[in-house]
PDB file of C-alpha atoms and ligand atoms in Angstrom:
ATOM      1  CA  UNK A   1     -18.911   4.358   5.475  1.00 46.00           C
ATOM      2  CA  UNK A   2     -22.572   3.772   6.329  1.00 48.00           C
ATOM      3  CA  UNK A   3     -23.324   2.094   9.660  1.00 47.00           C
ATOM      4  CA  UNK A   4     -24.734  -0.997   8.054  1.00 48.00           C
ATOM      5  CA  UNK A   5     -21.628  -1.469   5.957  1.00 53.00           C
ATOM      6  CA  UNK A   6     -19.495  -0.909   8.993  1.00 52.00           C
ATOM      7  CA  UNK A   7     -21.334  -3.628  10.884  1.00 49.00           C
ATOM      8  CA  UNK A   8     -21.022  -6.044   8.002  1.00 51.00           C
ATOM      9  CA  UNK A   9     -17.352  -5.209   7.855  1.00 54.00           C
ATOM     10  CA  UNK A  10     -16.785  -5.833  11.554  1.00 52.00           C
ATOM     11  CA  UNK A  11     -18.688  -9.092  11.319  1.00 52.00           C
ATOM     12  CA  UNK A  12     -16.503 -10.220   8.449  1.00 55.00           C
ATOM     13  CA  UNK A  13     -13.396  -9.279  10.382  1.00 54.00           C
ATOM     14  CA  UNK A  14     -14.558 -11.496  13.234  1.00 54.00           C
ATOM     15  CA  UNK A  15     -15.187 -14.326  10.810  1.00 58.00           C
ATOM     16  CA  UNK A  16     -11.620 -13.911   9.602  1.00 56.00           C
ATOM     17  CA  UNK A  17     -10.427 -14.232  13.197  1.00 55.00           C
ATOM     18  CA  UNK A  18      -9.488 -10.584  13.512  1.00 50.00           C
ATOM     19  CA  UNK A  19     -11.054  -8.670  16.375  1.00 46.00           C
ATOM     20  CA  UNK A  20      -9.507  -5.283  15.991  1.00 43.00           C
ATOM     21  CA  UNK A  21      -8.107  -3.201  13.202  1.00 45.00           C
ATOM     22  CA  UNK A  22      -6.586   0.160  13.963  1.00 42.00           C
ATOM     23  CA  UNK A  23      -8.720   3.156  13.281  1.00 39.00           C
ATOM     24  CA  UNK A  24     -11.909   1.295  12.749  1.00 42.00           C
ATOM     25  CA  UNK A  25     -13.220  -0.258  15.932  1.00 37.00           C
ATOM     26  CA  UNK A  26     -13.857   1.778  19.048  1.00 37.00           C
ATOM     27  CA  UNK A  27     -11.263   1.649  21.834  1.00 41.00           C
ATOM     28  CA  UNK A  28     -13.411  -0.565  24.085  1.00 42.00           C
ATOM     29  CA  UNK A  29     -13.421  -3.319  21.476  1.00 37.00           C
ATOM     30  CA  UNK A  30      -9.682  -3.141  21.023  1.00 38.00           C
ATOM     31  CA  UNK A  31      -7.855  -6.451  21.246  1.00 35.00           C
ATOM     32  CA  UNK A  32      -4.361  -7.283  20.123  1.00 44.00           C
ATOM     33  CA  UNK A  33      -3.654  -7.623  16.436  1.00 52.00           C
ATOM     34  CA  UNK A  34      -0.762  -9.868  15.516  1.00 72.00           C
ATOM     35  CA  UNK A  35       2.438  -7.934  15.924  1.00 79.00           C
ATOM     36  CA  UNK A  36       4.296 -10.347  13.713  1.00 90.00           C
ATOM     37  CA  UNK A  37       4.413  -9.700   9.997  1.00 95.00           C
ATOM     38  CA  UNK A  38       4.197 -13.436   9.276  1.00 93.00           C
ATOM     39  CA  UNK A  39       1.052 -13.764  11.411  1.00 91.00           C
ATOM     40  CA  UNK A  40      -0.532 -10.776   9.691  1.00 91.00           C
ATOM     41  CA  UNK A  41       0.374 -12.271   6.317  1.00 93.00           C
ATOM     42  CA  UNK A  42      -1.352 -15.538   7.248  1.00 89.00           C
ATOM     43  CA  UNK A  43      -4.578 -13.708   8.121  1.00 87.00           C
ATOM     44  CA  UNK A  44      -4.340 -11.567   5.008  1.00 90.00           C
ATOM     45  CA  UNK A  45      -3.792 -14.589   2.760  1.00 92.00           C
ATOM     46  CA  UNK A  46      -7.120 -16.043   3.911  1.00 89.00           C
ATOM     47  CA  UNK A  47      -8.966 -12.739   3.693  1.00 88.00           C
ATOM     48  CA  UNK A  48     -12.480 -12.650   2.247  1.00 87.00           C
ATOM     49  CA  UNK A  49     -13.414  -9.155   3.430  1.00 85.00           C
ATOM     50  CA  UNK A  50     -14.262  -7.884  -0.032  1.00 89.00           C
ATOM     51  CA  UNK A  51     -15.269  -9.289  -3.395  1.00 93.00           C
ATOM     52  CA  UNK A  52     -11.751  -9.018  -4.808  1.00 96.00           C
ATOM     53  CA  UNK A  53     -11.102 -12.250  -2.901  1.00 96.00           C
ATOM     54  CA  UNK A  54     -13.468 -14.028  -5.314  1.00 96.00           C
ATOM     55  CA  UNK A  55     -11.476 -13.216  -8.420  1.00 97.00           C
ATOM     56  CA  UNK A  56      -7.894 -13.236  -7.160  1.00 98.00           C
ATOM     57  CA  UNK A  57      -5.360 -15.952  -7.915  1.00 98.00           C
ATOM     58  CA  UNK A  58      -3.010 -14.944  -5.112  1.00 98.00           C
ATOM     59  CA  UNK A  59      -3.066 -12.409  -2.305  1.00 98.00           C
ATOM     60  CA  UNK A  60      -0.165 -10.000  -2.752  1.00 98.00           C
ATOM     61  CA  UNK A  61       0.690  -9.158   0.827  1.00 98.00           C
ATOM     62  CA  UNK A  62       3.955  -7.315   0.203  1.00 98.00           C
ATOM     63  CA  UNK A  63       7.625  -8.135   0.388  1.00 98.00           C
ATOM     64  CA  UNK A  64      11.041  -6.820   1.288  1.00 98.00           C
ATOM     65  CA  UNK A  65      13.024  -5.976   4.381  1.00 97.00           C
ATOM     66  CA  UNK A  66      10.752  -6.338   7.430  1.00 96.00           C
ATOM     67  CA  UNK A  67      12.850  -3.627   9.104  1.00 97.00           C
ATOM     68  CA  UNK A  68      13.017  -1.306   6.097  1.00 98.00           C
ATOM     69  CA  UNK A  69      13.482   2.422   6.614  1.00 98.00           C
ATOM     70  CA  UNK A  70      11.813   3.035   3.279  1.00 98.00           C
ATOM     71  CA  UNK A  71       8.445   1.608   2.285  1.00 98.00           C
ATOM     72  CA  UNK A  72       6.702   1.923  -1.071  1.00 98.00           C
ATOM     73  CA  UNK A  73       2.931   1.846  -1.310  1.00 98.00           C
ATOM     74  CA  UNK A  74       1.281   1.139  -4.643  1.00 98.00           C
ATOM     75  CA  UNK A  75      -2.355   0.843  -5.636  1.00 98.00           C
ATOM     76  CA  UNK A  76      -3.027  -2.851  -6.107  1.00 98.00           C
ATOM     77  CA  UNK A  77      -1.710  -5.969  -7.814  1.00 98.00           C
ATOM     78  CA  UNK A  78      -1.820  -6.278 -11.586  1.00 98.00           C
ATOM     79  CA  UNK A  79      -1.891  -9.442 -13.691  1.00 98.00           C
ATOM     80  CA  UNK A  80       1.693 -10.543 -13.027  1.00 98.00           C
ATOM     81  CA  UNK A  81       1.427  -9.766  -9.334  1.00 98.00           C
ATOM     82  CA  UNK A  82      -1.812 -11.755  -9.074  1.00 98.00           C
ATOM     83  CA  UNK A  83      -0.117 -14.690 -10.839  1.00 98.00           C
ATOM     84  CA  UNK A  84       3.016 -14.664  -8.710  1.00 98.00           C
ATOM     85  CA  UNK A  85       1.776 -13.309  -5.365  1.00 98.00           C
ATOM     86  CA  UNK A  86       4.567 -10.694  -5.439  1.00 98.00           C
ATOM     87  CA  UNK A  87       4.200  -6.882  -5.636  1.00 98.00           C
ATOM     88  CA  UNK A  88       5.504  -4.837  -8.551  1.00 98.00           C
ATOM     89  CA  UNK A  89       6.901  -7.595 -10.756  1.00 98.00           C
ATOM     90  CA  UNK A  90       5.219  -6.600 -14.044  1.00 97.00           C
ATOM     91  CA  UNK A  91       6.239  -3.761 -16.375  1.00 97.00           C
ATOM     92  CA  UNK A  92       5.639  -1.041 -13.788  1.00 98.00           C
ATOM     93  CA  UNK A  93       7.495  -3.141 -11.248  1.00 98.00           C
ATOM     94  CA  UNK A  94      10.511  -3.420 -13.515  1.00 98.00           C
ATOM     95  CA  UNK A  95      10.613   0.363 -13.742  1.00 98.00           C
ATOM     96  CA  UNK A  96      10.262   0.703  -9.964  1.00 98.00           C
ATOM     97  CA  UNK A  97      13.097  -1.809  -9.469  1.00 98.00           C
ATOM     98  CA  UNK A  98      15.297   0.170 -11.865  1.00 98.00           C
ATOM     99  CA  UNK A  99      14.601   3.395  -9.942  1.00 98.00           C
ATOM    100  CA  UNK A 100      15.342   1.703  -6.601  1.00 98.00           C
ATOM    101  CA  UNK A 101      18.631   0.363  -7.954  1.00 98.00           C
ATOM    102  CA  UNK A 102      19.821   3.184 -10.183  1.00 98.00           C
ATOM    103  CA  UNK A 103      18.528   6.304  -8.449  1.00 98.00           C
ATOM    104  CA  UNK A 104      18.308   5.289  -4.797  1.00 98.00           C
ATOM    105  CA  UNK A 105      21.268   2.898  -5.122  1.00 98.00           C
ATOM    106  CA  UNK A 106      19.429   0.310  -3.049  1.00 98.00           C
ATOM    107  CA  UNK A 107      17.992  -3.120  -3.808  1.00 98.00           C
ATOM    108  CA  UNK A 108      14.414  -4.360  -3.481  1.00 98.00           C
ATOM    109  CA  UNK A 109      15.630  -6.385  -0.500  1.00 98.00           C
ATOM    110  CA  UNK A 110      16.554  -3.135   1.313  1.00 98.00           C
ATOM    111  CA  UNK A 111      13.065  -1.654   1.093  1.00 98.00           C
ATOM    112  CA  UNK A 112       9.523  -2.906   1.683  1.00 98.00           C
ATOM    113  CA  UNK A 113       6.925  -2.861  -1.090  1.00 98.00           C
ATOM    114  CA  UNK A 114       3.178  -3.100  -0.464  1.00 98.00           C
ATOM    115  CA  UNK A 115      -0.119  -1.937  -1.912  1.00 98.00           C
ATOM    116  CA  UNK A 116      -3.365  -0.343  -0.750  1.00 98.00           C
ATOM    117  CA  UNK A 117      -5.322  -3.446  -1.814  1.00 97.00           C
ATOM    118  CA  UNK A 118      -3.780  -6.882  -1.623  1.00 98.00           C
ATOM    119  CA  UNK A 119      -5.917  -8.537  -4.306  1.00 98.00           C
ATOM    120  CA  UNK A 120      -6.092  -7.650  -7.986  1.00 98.00           C
ATOM    121  CA  UNK A 121      -9.026  -5.526  -9.086  1.00 98.00           C
ATOM    122  CA  UNK A 122     -10.442  -7.136 -12.269  1.00 97.00           C
ATOM    123  CA  UNK A 123      -9.032  -5.562 -15.449  1.00 96.00           C
ATOM    124  CA  UNK A 124      -6.709  -3.462 -13.281  1.00 95.00           C
ATOM    125  CA  UNK A 125      -9.463  -1.011 -12.446  1.00 97.00           C
ATOM    126  CA  UNK A 126      -8.957   1.417  -9.568  1.00 97.00           C
ATOM    127  CA  UNK A 127     -10.080  -0.213  -6.278  1.00 96.00           C
ATOM    128  CA  UNK A 128     -13.463   0.943  -4.977  1.00 93.00           C
ATOM    129  CA  UNK A 129     -13.690   2.868  -1.697  1.00 90.00           C
ATOM    130  CA  UNK A 130     -15.126  -0.219   0.028  1.00 88.00           C
ATOM    131  CA  UNK A 131     -12.300  -2.421  -1.260  1.00 92.00           C
ATOM    132  CA  UNK A 132      -9.615   0.065  -0.300  1.00 93.00           C
ATOM    133  CA  UNK A 133     -11.087   0.797   3.129  1.00 87.00           C
ATOM    134  CA  UNK A 134     -11.622  -2.856   4.004  1.00 86.00           C
ATOM    135  CA  UNK A 135      -8.049  -3.701   2.984  1.00 91.00           C
ATOM    136  CA  UNK A 136      -6.345  -0.632   4.448  1.00 90.00           C
ATOM    137  CA  UNK A 137      -6.046  -1.974   7.994  1.00 87.00           C
ATOM    138  CA  UNK A 138      -3.595  -4.617   6.722  1.00 91.00           C
ATOM    139  CA  UNK A 139      -1.412  -1.847   5.331  1.00 95.00           C
ATOM    140  CA  UNK A 140      -1.659   0.249   8.491  1.00 93.00           C
ATOM    141  CA  UNK A 141      -0.600  -2.745  10.566  1.00 92.00           C
ATOM    142  CA  UNK A 142       2.265  -3.466   8.143  1.00 96.00           C
ATOM    143  CA  UNK A 143       3.434   0.115   8.614  1.00 97.00           C
ATOM    144  CA  UNK A 144       3.200  -0.212  12.388  1.00 95.00           C
ATOM    145  CA  UNK A 145       5.181  -3.474  12.450  1.00 96.00           C
ATOM    146  CA  UNK A 146       7.848  -2.540   9.900  1.00 97.00           C
ATOM    147  CA  UNK A 147       8.123   0.953  11.340  1.00 97.00           C
ATOM    148  CA  UNK A 148       9.646   2.702   8.308  1.00 98.00           C
ATOM    149  CA  UNK A 149      10.805   6.305   8.506  1.00 98.00           C
ATOM    150  CA  UNK A 150       9.733   7.181   4.987  1.00 98.00           C
ATOM    151  CA  UNK A 151       6.609   6.136   3.104  1.00 98.00           C
ATOM    152  CA  UNK A 152       6.559   6.685  -0.634  1.00 98.00           C
ATOM    153  CA  UNK A 153       3.057   6.779  -2.097  1.00 98.00           C
ATOM    154  CA  UNK A 154       3.135   5.672  -5.713  1.00 98.00           C
ATOM    155  CA  UNK A 155       0.231   7.475  -7.341  1.00 98.00           C
ATOM    156  CA  UNK A 156      -2.961   9.106  -6.205  1.00 97.00           C
ATOM    157  CA  UNK A 157      -4.722   6.004  -4.834  1.00 97.00           C
ATOM    158  CA  UNK A 158      -1.937   5.274  -2.345  1.00 98.00           C
ATOM    159  CA  UNK A 159      -1.758   8.905  -1.228  1.00 96.00           C
ATOM    160  CA  UNK A 160      -5.512   9.351  -0.994  1.00 94.00           C
ATOM    161  CA  UNK A 161      -6.165   6.292   1.155  1.00 94.00           C
ATOM    162  CA  UNK A 162      -3.131   6.672   3.397  1.00 94.00           C
ATOM    163  CA  UNK A 163      -3.744  10.330   4.216  1.00 94.00           C
ATOM    164  CA  UNK A 164      -7.454  10.625   3.451  1.00 89.00           C
ATOM    165  CA  UNK A 165      -6.717  13.481   1.053  1.00 91.00           C
ATOM    166  CA  UNK A 166      -8.358  13.569  -2.344  1.00 90.00           C
ATOM    167  CA  UNK A 167      -5.879  15.670  -4.328  1.00 93.00           C
ATOM    168  CA  UNK A 168      -4.316  15.275  -7.779  1.00 96.00           C
ATOM    169  CA  UNK A 169      -0.918  13.580  -7.609  1.00 98.00           C
ATOM    170  CA  UNK A 170       0.535  16.318  -9.811  1.00 97.00           C
ATOM    171  CA  UNK A 171      -0.260  18.805  -7.010  1.00 97.00           C
ATOM    172  CA  UNK A 172       1.208  16.853  -4.124  1.00 98.00           C
ATOM    173  CA  UNK A 173       4.163  15.000  -5.669  1.00 98.00           C
ATOM    174  CA  UNK A 174       7.577  15.851  -4.333  1.00 98.00           C
ATOM    175  CA  UNK A 175       6.196  17.395  -1.143  1.00 98.00           C
ATOM    176  CA  UNK A 176       6.715  16.007   2.326  1.00 98.00           C
ATOM    177  CA  UNK A 177       3.628  15.016   4.311  1.00 98.00           C
ATOM    178  CA  UNK A 178       3.337  13.196   7.599  1.00 97.00           C
ATOM    179  CA  UNK A 179       1.669  10.018   8.770  1.00 97.00           C
ATOM    180  CA  UNK A 180       2.040   9.166  12.473  1.00 96.00           C
ATOM    181  CA  UNK A 181       5.459  10.739  12.766  1.00 97.00           C
ATOM    182  CA  UNK A 182       6.700   9.276   9.491  1.00 98.00           C
ATOM    183  CA  UNK A 183       7.540  11.237   6.384  1.00 98.00           C
ATOM    184  CA  UNK A 184       5.253  10.617   3.434  1.00 98.00           C
ATOM    185  CA  UNK A 185       6.377  11.503  -0.073  1.00 98.00           C
ATOM    186  CA  UNK A 186       3.944  11.081  -2.925  1.00 98.00           C
ATOM    187  CA  UNK A 187       5.211  10.654  -6.457  1.00 98.00           C
ATOM    188  CA  UNK A 188       3.904   9.398  -9.776  1.00 98.00           C
ATOM    189  CA  UNK A 189       2.975   5.739 -10.131  1.00 98.00           C
ATOM    190  CA  UNK A 190       5.459   3.868 -12.359  1.00 98.00           C
ATOM    191  CA  UNK A 191       2.573   2.843 -14.681  1.00 98.00           C
ATOM    192  CA  UNK A 192       1.858   6.542 -15.215  1.00 98.00           C
ATOM    193  CA  UNK A 193       5.539   7.097 -16.010  1.00 98.00           C
ATOM    194  CA  UNK A 194       5.402   4.319 -18.605  1.00 98.00           C
ATOM    195  CA  UNK A 195       2.450   6.038 -20.273  1.00 98.00           C
ATOM    196  CA  UNK A 196       3.852   9.556 -19.807  1.00 98.00           C
ATOM    197  CA  UNK A 197       7.638   9.427 -20.132  1.00 98.00           C
ATOM    198  CA  UNK A 198       7.848  13.224 -19.959  1.00 98.00           C
ATOM    199  CA  UNK A 199       6.874  13.018 -16.267  1.00 98.00           C
ATOM    200  CA  UNK A 200      10.026  11.026 -15.518  1.00 98.00           C
ATOM    201  CA  UNK A 201      11.985  14.253 -15.008  1.00 98.00           C
ATOM    202  CA  UNK A 202       9.774  15.270 -12.080  1.00 98.00           C
ATOM    203  CA  UNK A 203       9.747  11.753 -10.676  1.00 98.00           C
ATOM    204  CA  UNK A 204      13.542  11.735 -10.813  1.00 98.00           C
ATOM    205  CA  UNK A 205      13.566  14.895  -8.658  1.00 98.00           C
ATOM    206  CA  UNK A 206      11.211  13.225  -6.169  1.00 98.00           C
ATOM    207  CA  UNK A 207      13.498  10.201  -5.895  1.00 98.00           C
ATOM    208  CA  UNK A 208      16.542  12.412  -5.406  1.00 98.00           C
ATOM    209  CA  UNK A 209      14.674  14.059  -2.527  1.00 98.00           C
ATOM    210  CA  UNK A 210      13.896  10.624  -1.078  1.00 98.00           C
ATOM    211  CA  UNK A 211      17.555   9.626  -1.435  1.00 98.00           C
ATOM    212  CA  UNK A 212      18.671  12.772   0.354  1.00 98.00           C
ATOM    213  CA  UNK A 213      16.417  11.899   3.286  1.00 97.00           C
ATOM    214  CA  UNK A 214      17.738   8.369   3.798  1.00 95.00           C
TER     215      UNK A 214
HETATM  216  N1  URA B   1       0.809  -1.567  -9.670  1.00 57.63           N
HETATM  217  C1  URA B   1       0.609  -1.425  -8.344  1.00 57.63           C
HETATM  218  O1  URA B   1       0.061  -0.427  -7.885  1.00 57.63           O
HETATM  219  N2  URA B   1       1.023  -2.387  -7.539  1.00 57.63           N
HETATM  220  C2  URA B   1       1.642  -3.498  -7.960  1.00 57.63           C
HETATM  221  O2  URA B   1       2.006  -4.346  -7.144  1.00 57.63           O
HETATM  222  C3  URA B   1       1.853  -3.617  -9.356  1.00 57.63           C
HETATM  223  C4  URA B   1       1.416  -2.655 -10.184  1.00 57.63           C
END
């Protein structure tokens, strides 16, 4: 990110009452971020760091077990998520819920579900770099607070912004990566599976791997 953008970003963070976000501000400026999920959610729900805040209906912070061992990371809210303020409740969400229940033999309440961006990109477009980078600190803090052992990246956007790796999802899916001592497993996004049912076979393998690691 260019210096000017960075400055603007830091200024906006201050405006939002947030002094420090991991990985962005130098050590000497470090002050405590809320270590409570509820506090973080409050800040996030009032966020105006990027222009997605102008078109959103609701911020979709994330939901599930605040002590989950397994955390799913999607790309960003769609229409239903924007309407309800809840992640993965539309068509793709129904498929994800089915996989959680039928393959992992868990419930949505056992896991935590979040996204790279917390506000819906208009027309479900892929979030821009600026949108993803300005929103990412919320996700990183969620990960720190929830402290899951396994992070499942649903699709390329989640993988790319979590690990700063720009690789096709078909190349990385089903492999085990690492983020700060946690296992990261990328797999196909459920929306992709809805459009490409033949990829479900590979996704099934990925979820069996995830199950075996729990
Ligand atoms: N797609 C996503 O990436 N996230 C959601 O919450 C819903 C659909």
